[in-house]
Every structure is written in structure tokens, then in C-alpha cells.
XYZ file of C-alpha atoms in Angstrom:
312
model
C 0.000 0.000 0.000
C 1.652 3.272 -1.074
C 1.758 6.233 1.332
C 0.849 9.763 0.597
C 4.229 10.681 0.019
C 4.248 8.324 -3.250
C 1.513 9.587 -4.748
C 2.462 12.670 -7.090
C 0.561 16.053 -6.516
C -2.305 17.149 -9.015
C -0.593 20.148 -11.299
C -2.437 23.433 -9.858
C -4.918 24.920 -12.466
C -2.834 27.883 -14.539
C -5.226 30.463 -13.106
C -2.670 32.940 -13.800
C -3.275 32.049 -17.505
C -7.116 32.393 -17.017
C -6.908 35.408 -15.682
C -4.806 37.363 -18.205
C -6.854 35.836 -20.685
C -10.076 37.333 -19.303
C -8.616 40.696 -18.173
C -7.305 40.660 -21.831
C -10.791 39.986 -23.619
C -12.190 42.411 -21.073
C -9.814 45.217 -22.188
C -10.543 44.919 -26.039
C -14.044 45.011 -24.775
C -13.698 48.267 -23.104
C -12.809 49.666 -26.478
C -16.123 50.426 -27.954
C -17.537 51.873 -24.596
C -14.220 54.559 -24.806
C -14.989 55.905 -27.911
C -18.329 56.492 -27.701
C -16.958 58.574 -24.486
C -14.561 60.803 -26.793
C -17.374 61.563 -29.620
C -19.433 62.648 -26.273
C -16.385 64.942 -25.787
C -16.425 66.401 -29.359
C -13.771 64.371 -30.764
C -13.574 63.314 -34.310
C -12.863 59.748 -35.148
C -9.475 60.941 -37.530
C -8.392 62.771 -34.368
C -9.087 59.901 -31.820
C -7.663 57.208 -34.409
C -4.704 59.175 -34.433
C -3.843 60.013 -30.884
C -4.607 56.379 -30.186
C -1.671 55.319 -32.524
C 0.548 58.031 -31.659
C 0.754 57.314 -28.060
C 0.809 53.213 -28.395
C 3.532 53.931 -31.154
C 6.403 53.994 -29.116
C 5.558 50.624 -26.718
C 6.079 49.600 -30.743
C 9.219 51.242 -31.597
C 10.955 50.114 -28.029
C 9.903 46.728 -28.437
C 10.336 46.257 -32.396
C 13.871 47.407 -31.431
C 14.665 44.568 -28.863
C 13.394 42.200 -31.188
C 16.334 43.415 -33.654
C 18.646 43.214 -30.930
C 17.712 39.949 -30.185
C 18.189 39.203 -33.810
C 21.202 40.326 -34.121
C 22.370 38.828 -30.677
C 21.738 34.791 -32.211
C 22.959 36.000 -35.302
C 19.783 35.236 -36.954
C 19.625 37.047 -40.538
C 17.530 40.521 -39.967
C 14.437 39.831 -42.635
C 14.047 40.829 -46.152
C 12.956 43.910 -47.701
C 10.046 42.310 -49.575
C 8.882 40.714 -45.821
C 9.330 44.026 -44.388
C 6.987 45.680 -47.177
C 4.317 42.900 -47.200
C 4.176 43.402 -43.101
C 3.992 47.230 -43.672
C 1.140 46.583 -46.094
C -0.524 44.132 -43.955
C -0.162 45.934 -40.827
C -2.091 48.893 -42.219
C -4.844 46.857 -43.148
C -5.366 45.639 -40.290
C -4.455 48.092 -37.446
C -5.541 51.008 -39.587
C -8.230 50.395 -42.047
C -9.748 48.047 -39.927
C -9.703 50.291 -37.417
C -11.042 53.219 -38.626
C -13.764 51.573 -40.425
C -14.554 50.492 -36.717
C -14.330 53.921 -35.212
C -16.276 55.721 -38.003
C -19.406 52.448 -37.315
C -19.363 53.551 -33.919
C -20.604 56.603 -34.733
C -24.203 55.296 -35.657
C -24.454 51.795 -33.905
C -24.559 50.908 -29.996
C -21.087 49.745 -28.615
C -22.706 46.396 -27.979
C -23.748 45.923 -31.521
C -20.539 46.933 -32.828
C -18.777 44.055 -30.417
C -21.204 41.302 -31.842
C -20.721 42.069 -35.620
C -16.471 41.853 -34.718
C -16.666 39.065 -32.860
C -18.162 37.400 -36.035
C -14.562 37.690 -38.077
C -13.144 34.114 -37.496
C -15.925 33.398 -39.690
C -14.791 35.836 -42.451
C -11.289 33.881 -42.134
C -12.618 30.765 -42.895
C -14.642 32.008 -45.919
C -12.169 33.850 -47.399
C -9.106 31.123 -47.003
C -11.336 28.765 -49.041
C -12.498 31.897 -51.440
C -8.703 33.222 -51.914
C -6.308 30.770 -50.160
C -7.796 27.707 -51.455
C -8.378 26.236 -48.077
C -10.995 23.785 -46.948
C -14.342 25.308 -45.721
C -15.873 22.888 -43.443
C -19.815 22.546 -43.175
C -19.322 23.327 -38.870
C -18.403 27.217 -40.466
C -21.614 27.231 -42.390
C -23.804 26.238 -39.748
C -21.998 28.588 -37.171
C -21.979 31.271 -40.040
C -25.816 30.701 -40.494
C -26.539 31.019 -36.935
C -24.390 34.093 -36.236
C -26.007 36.596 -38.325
C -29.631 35.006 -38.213
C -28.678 36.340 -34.276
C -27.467 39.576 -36.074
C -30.180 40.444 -38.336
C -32.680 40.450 -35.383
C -30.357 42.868 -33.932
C -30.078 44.608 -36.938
C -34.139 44.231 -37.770
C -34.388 45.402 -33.716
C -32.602 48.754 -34.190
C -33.598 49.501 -38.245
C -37.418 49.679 -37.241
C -36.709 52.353 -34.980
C -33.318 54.151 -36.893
C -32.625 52.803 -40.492
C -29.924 55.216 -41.247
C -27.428 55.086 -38.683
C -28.221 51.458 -38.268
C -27.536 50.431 -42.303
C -24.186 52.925 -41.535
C -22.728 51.482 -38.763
C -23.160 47.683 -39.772
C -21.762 48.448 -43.526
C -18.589 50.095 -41.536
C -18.622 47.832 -38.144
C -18.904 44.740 -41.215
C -16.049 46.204 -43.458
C -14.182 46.109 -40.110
C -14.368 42.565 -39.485
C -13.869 41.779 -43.164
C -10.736 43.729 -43.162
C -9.595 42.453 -40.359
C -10.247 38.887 -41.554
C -8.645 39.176 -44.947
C -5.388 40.760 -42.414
C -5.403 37.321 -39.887
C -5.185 35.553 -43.405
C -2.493 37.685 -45.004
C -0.559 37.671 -41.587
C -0.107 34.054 -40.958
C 3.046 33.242 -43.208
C 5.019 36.933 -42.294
C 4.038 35.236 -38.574
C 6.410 32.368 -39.276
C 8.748 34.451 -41.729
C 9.525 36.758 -39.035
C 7.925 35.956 -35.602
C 5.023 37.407 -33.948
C 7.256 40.234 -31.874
C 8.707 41.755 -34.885
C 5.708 41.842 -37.283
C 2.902 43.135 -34.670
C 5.587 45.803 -33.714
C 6.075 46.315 -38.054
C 2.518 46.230 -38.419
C 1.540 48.760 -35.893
C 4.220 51.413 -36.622
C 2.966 51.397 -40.295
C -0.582 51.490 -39.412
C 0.723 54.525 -37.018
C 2.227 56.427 -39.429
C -0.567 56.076 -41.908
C -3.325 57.007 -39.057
C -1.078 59.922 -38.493
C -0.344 60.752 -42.010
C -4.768 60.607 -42.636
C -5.337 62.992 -39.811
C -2.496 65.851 -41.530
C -4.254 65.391 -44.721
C -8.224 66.117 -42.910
C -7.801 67.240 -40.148
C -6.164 71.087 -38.713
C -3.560 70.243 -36.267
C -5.507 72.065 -33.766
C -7.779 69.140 -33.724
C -5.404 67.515 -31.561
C -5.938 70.151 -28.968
C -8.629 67.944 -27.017
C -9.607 68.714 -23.490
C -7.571 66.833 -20.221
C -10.667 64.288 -19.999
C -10.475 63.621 -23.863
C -6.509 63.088 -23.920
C -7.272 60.945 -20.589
C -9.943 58.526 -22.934
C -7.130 58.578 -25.522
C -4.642 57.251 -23.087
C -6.911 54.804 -22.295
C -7.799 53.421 -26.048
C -3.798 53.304 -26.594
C -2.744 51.780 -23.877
C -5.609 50.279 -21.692
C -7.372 48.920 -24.666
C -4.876 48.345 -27.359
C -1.332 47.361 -26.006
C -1.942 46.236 -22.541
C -4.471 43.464 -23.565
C -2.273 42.201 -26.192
C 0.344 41.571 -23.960
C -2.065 39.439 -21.992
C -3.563 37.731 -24.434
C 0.003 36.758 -25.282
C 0.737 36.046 -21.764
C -2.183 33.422 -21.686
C -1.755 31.626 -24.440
C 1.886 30.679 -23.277
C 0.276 29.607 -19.724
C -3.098 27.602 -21.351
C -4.527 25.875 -24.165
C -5.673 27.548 -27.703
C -8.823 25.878 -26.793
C -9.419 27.563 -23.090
C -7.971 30.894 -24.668
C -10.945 30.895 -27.367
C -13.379 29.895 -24.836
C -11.834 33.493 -22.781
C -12.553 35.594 -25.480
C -16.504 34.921 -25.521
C -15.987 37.100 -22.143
C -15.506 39.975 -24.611
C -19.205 40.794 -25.891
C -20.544 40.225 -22.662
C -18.014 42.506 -20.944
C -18.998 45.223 -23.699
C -22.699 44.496 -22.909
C -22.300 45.097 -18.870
C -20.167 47.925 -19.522
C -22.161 49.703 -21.970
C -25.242 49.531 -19.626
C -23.265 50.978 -16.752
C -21.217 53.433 -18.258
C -23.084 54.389 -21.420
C -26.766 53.687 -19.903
C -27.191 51.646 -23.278
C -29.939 48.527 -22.290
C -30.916 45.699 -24.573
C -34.375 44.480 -25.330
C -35.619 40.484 -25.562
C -34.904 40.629 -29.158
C -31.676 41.815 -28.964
C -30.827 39.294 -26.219
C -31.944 36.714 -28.330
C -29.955 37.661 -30.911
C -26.753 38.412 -28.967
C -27.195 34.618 -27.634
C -27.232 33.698 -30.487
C -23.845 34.784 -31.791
C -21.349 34.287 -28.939
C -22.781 30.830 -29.018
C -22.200 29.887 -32.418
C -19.147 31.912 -32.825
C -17.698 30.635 -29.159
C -18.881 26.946 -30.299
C -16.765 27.209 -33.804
C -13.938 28.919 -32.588
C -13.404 26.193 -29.559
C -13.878 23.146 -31.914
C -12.114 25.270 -34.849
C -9.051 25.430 -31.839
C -9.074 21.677 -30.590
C -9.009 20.192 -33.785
C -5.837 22.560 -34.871
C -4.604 21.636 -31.344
């Protein structure tokens, strides 16, 4: 009969991992609820766009540079021009037009809307990879794809009865958003393995910077960026609470737990941006919309998990 002392302990659940994970998912969920704050404060969505990029850009520079170093330390070859150009053309699809189709959508739809039609984008990746890429499309997507925006268009039916124009606005930008950002996660993948995930995201934000800052020059007076303290304060907060400090944790997760547990995390995010938008913006949801928002995390959070195991 073996004693306690034989009998190995039970690994401790990564809560750490958890943790990030969720205060990750929560802080991309916060985004939404932010900006509606600044266009309460008067500020345009070039202007907010580009103080948001301009104050996360150097977390991007500092960090792109110690990837270099690194480089250079191993005496790994530094990566090709043509890399360096595709990641420069990527990035600013993704972290810029993406974006600011976003911000201009939240102009016209509720910040809980706006999270739902996003969250929908791993379907987008699947479509287009067997549209453009030639990959597989497996009937699971369909289904989830079918069930997603059925939950959608009662959203969308919910809010067009009462406000067709903003509502058609907002999901045609929100919508060109998750496209965009879709078509990026598929363009993104090989300069991922070409030149690691440090060095792109930092090559891919500084271009998306420069070409958010370079917009705002060309339509905007420079005296636009003259916001008040409590506007600059939400800006701060969109660069660095909302953009680089939850992509260090998501990051931080996914080395402590599973692909699969990490996908199951990020269903936190819509619900996080439904809580918060009732208590900070006052927005509330009817039945319908309920219905409908059920609908979507649990088709999306169902294909993403099953998507994850069976790549895992």
C-alpha cells in the first residue's frame, strides 16, 4: 500500500493564464464603450484614431527594437525587404483600415452591436481562405456562419425599425471592419512564421501609425489635436488600456493555457462590452436583442473552440 508521500501532486490549475486571458478579452471590450466617451467629448474619429496610434507607437518602436537586438544577438539574418513591405502593407490593413472603419461604425451603432458584428470575423477567415487561399471550408463554419447573423439580423431588424440610417451605416462600416480584419489574420499568418510574432505586430503597428497619423495631416487642422484633459485621458486609455496592454495578456495566456481555453476566454468579450455599456453608457438591450446576442457568442464561441481543438 503506497503512502501519501508516493503519490504525485495534481498540477495546480494555470489560473494565472485564465486570468490574463479574461482581463485581456475584457480590455478589447472596453474599447467600444471609450470611444463612444470621446465623440461625447467632441472628438472626431481621424483625431481619436490618431492620438490612439501616436501614443501606443512607441511601446512599438521600443519593443520592435529589442526584437532586432535579439536578432542580431543569435545572429539570426535581420528579414528581407520584400517581408518588411508585405508586413507594412498588412499591418495597415489591419491596425488602420480596420480600425477606422470600426471607429467611423461607432458613430451610428450601440457599442454592444458593434462588439457582436467583430466578434463574427473568425468566420470571415474561414470564408475567405477557401475563397482566396484555397483552403478547406468545413460545413461546422456554415452552420456557425448561419446562426451568427440570423442572431445579427434580429439585432439589426431590432434597431432599423426604430433608426434605419445610422443602423444600415454602422453595420456596412462595423462589417467592413471585421472583413478587413479577416482578410489581415489571413495575409498575416506566413510573415508570422517568416519573421515571428514580436517583430511583425511591432512592423505592423508602426505602419498602421504612421498612416493614421499621415490621414489625420491630410483632414484634419492640427488644432484638432488640442482635445480637453478628460479627452486626452480617454485617448490614453484606447492606446494603452485597450490596445497594447491586452495584447500583452492575451500573449501572456496563451503561453500559460490551451488555444482551446484561450478561445473559450474571449466569448468574455461581448458580454463585458454588454455590462459595460449599460453601466457606463446607460445603453440597455431588449428580448430581441438578447436573443440575438445569444445567439452569436454561441455559435461563434462553439466554432472557434472546436475550430481550436481540432488545430490543437
Amino acid at each position: 500500500m503506497s503512502n501519501a508521500a508516493d503519490v504525485a501532486p495534481r498540477p495546480a490549475l494555470p489560473l494565472t493564464g485564465y486570468a490574463l486571458g479574461a482581463a485581456g478579452a475584457i480590455l478589447f471590450a472596453s474599447k467600444g464603450i471609450i470611444i463612444k466617451l470621446a465623440y461625447a467629448e467632441g472628438i472626431d474619429p481621424e483625431t481619436l484614431l490618431a492620438l490612439r496610434m501616436a501614443l501606443s507607437l512607441p511601446f512599438y518602436l521600443v519593443i520592435g527594437g529589442l526584437a532586432l537586438v535579439r536578432m542580431r544577438a543569435k545572429g539570426e539574418a535581420l528579414p528581407a525587404a520584400k517581408v518588411v513591405a508585405q508586413s507594412v502593407f498588412v499591418g495597415a490593413l489591419g491596425y488602420w483600415f480596420s480600425s477606422y472603419a470600426d471607429f467611423l461604425g461607432l458613430q451610428y451603432i450601440s457599442a454592444s452591436f458593434e462588439r457582436l458584428i467583430l466578434y463574427t470575423y473568425p468566420l470571415f477567415v474561414v470564408l475567405f481562405g477557401a475563397l482566396l487561399f484555397g483552403q478547406p471550408i468545413r460545413m461546422k463554419a456554415l452552420w456557425a456562419f448561419a446562426v451568427a447573423y440570423g442572431g445579427l439580423a434580429l439585432i439589426f431588424a431590432e434597431h432599423f425599425s426604430t433608426d434605419s440610417g445610422p443602423t444600415v451605416n454602422g453595420t456596412f462600416f462595423v462589417g467592413l471592419a471585421a472583413i478587413s480584419f479577416a482578410l489581415y489574420q489571413l495575409m498575416a499568418r506566413q510573415l508570422l512564421k517568416n519573421i515571428g510574432s514580436a517583430l511583425f505586430t511591432c512592423i505592423a503597428m508602426i505602419s498602421a501609425s504612421f498612416v493614421s497619423l499621415a490621414q489625420f495631416v491630410m483632414v484634419r487642422p492640427l488644432e484638432a489635436l488640442h482635445v480637453s484633459s478628460h479627452g486626452f485621458a480617454l485617448a490614453v486609455m484606447i492606446a494603452i488600456g485597450a490596445t497594447v496592454l491586452p495584447s500583452f495578456f492575451m500573449n501572456a495566456a496563451l503561453k500559460r493555457i490551451s488555444a482551446q481555453a484561450n478561445s473559450m476566454i474571449s466569448t468574455v468579450s461581448p458580454v463585458a462590452t454588454m455590462v459595460l455599456a449599460a453601466l457606463v453608457l446607460g445603453e440597455s438591450a431588449s428580448p430581441t436583442e438578447l436573443a440575438g446576442a445569444a445567439l452569436v457568442m454561441v455559435s461563434i464561441g462553439w466554432f472557434t473552440f472546436s475550430d481550436s481543438r481540432r488545430r490543437g
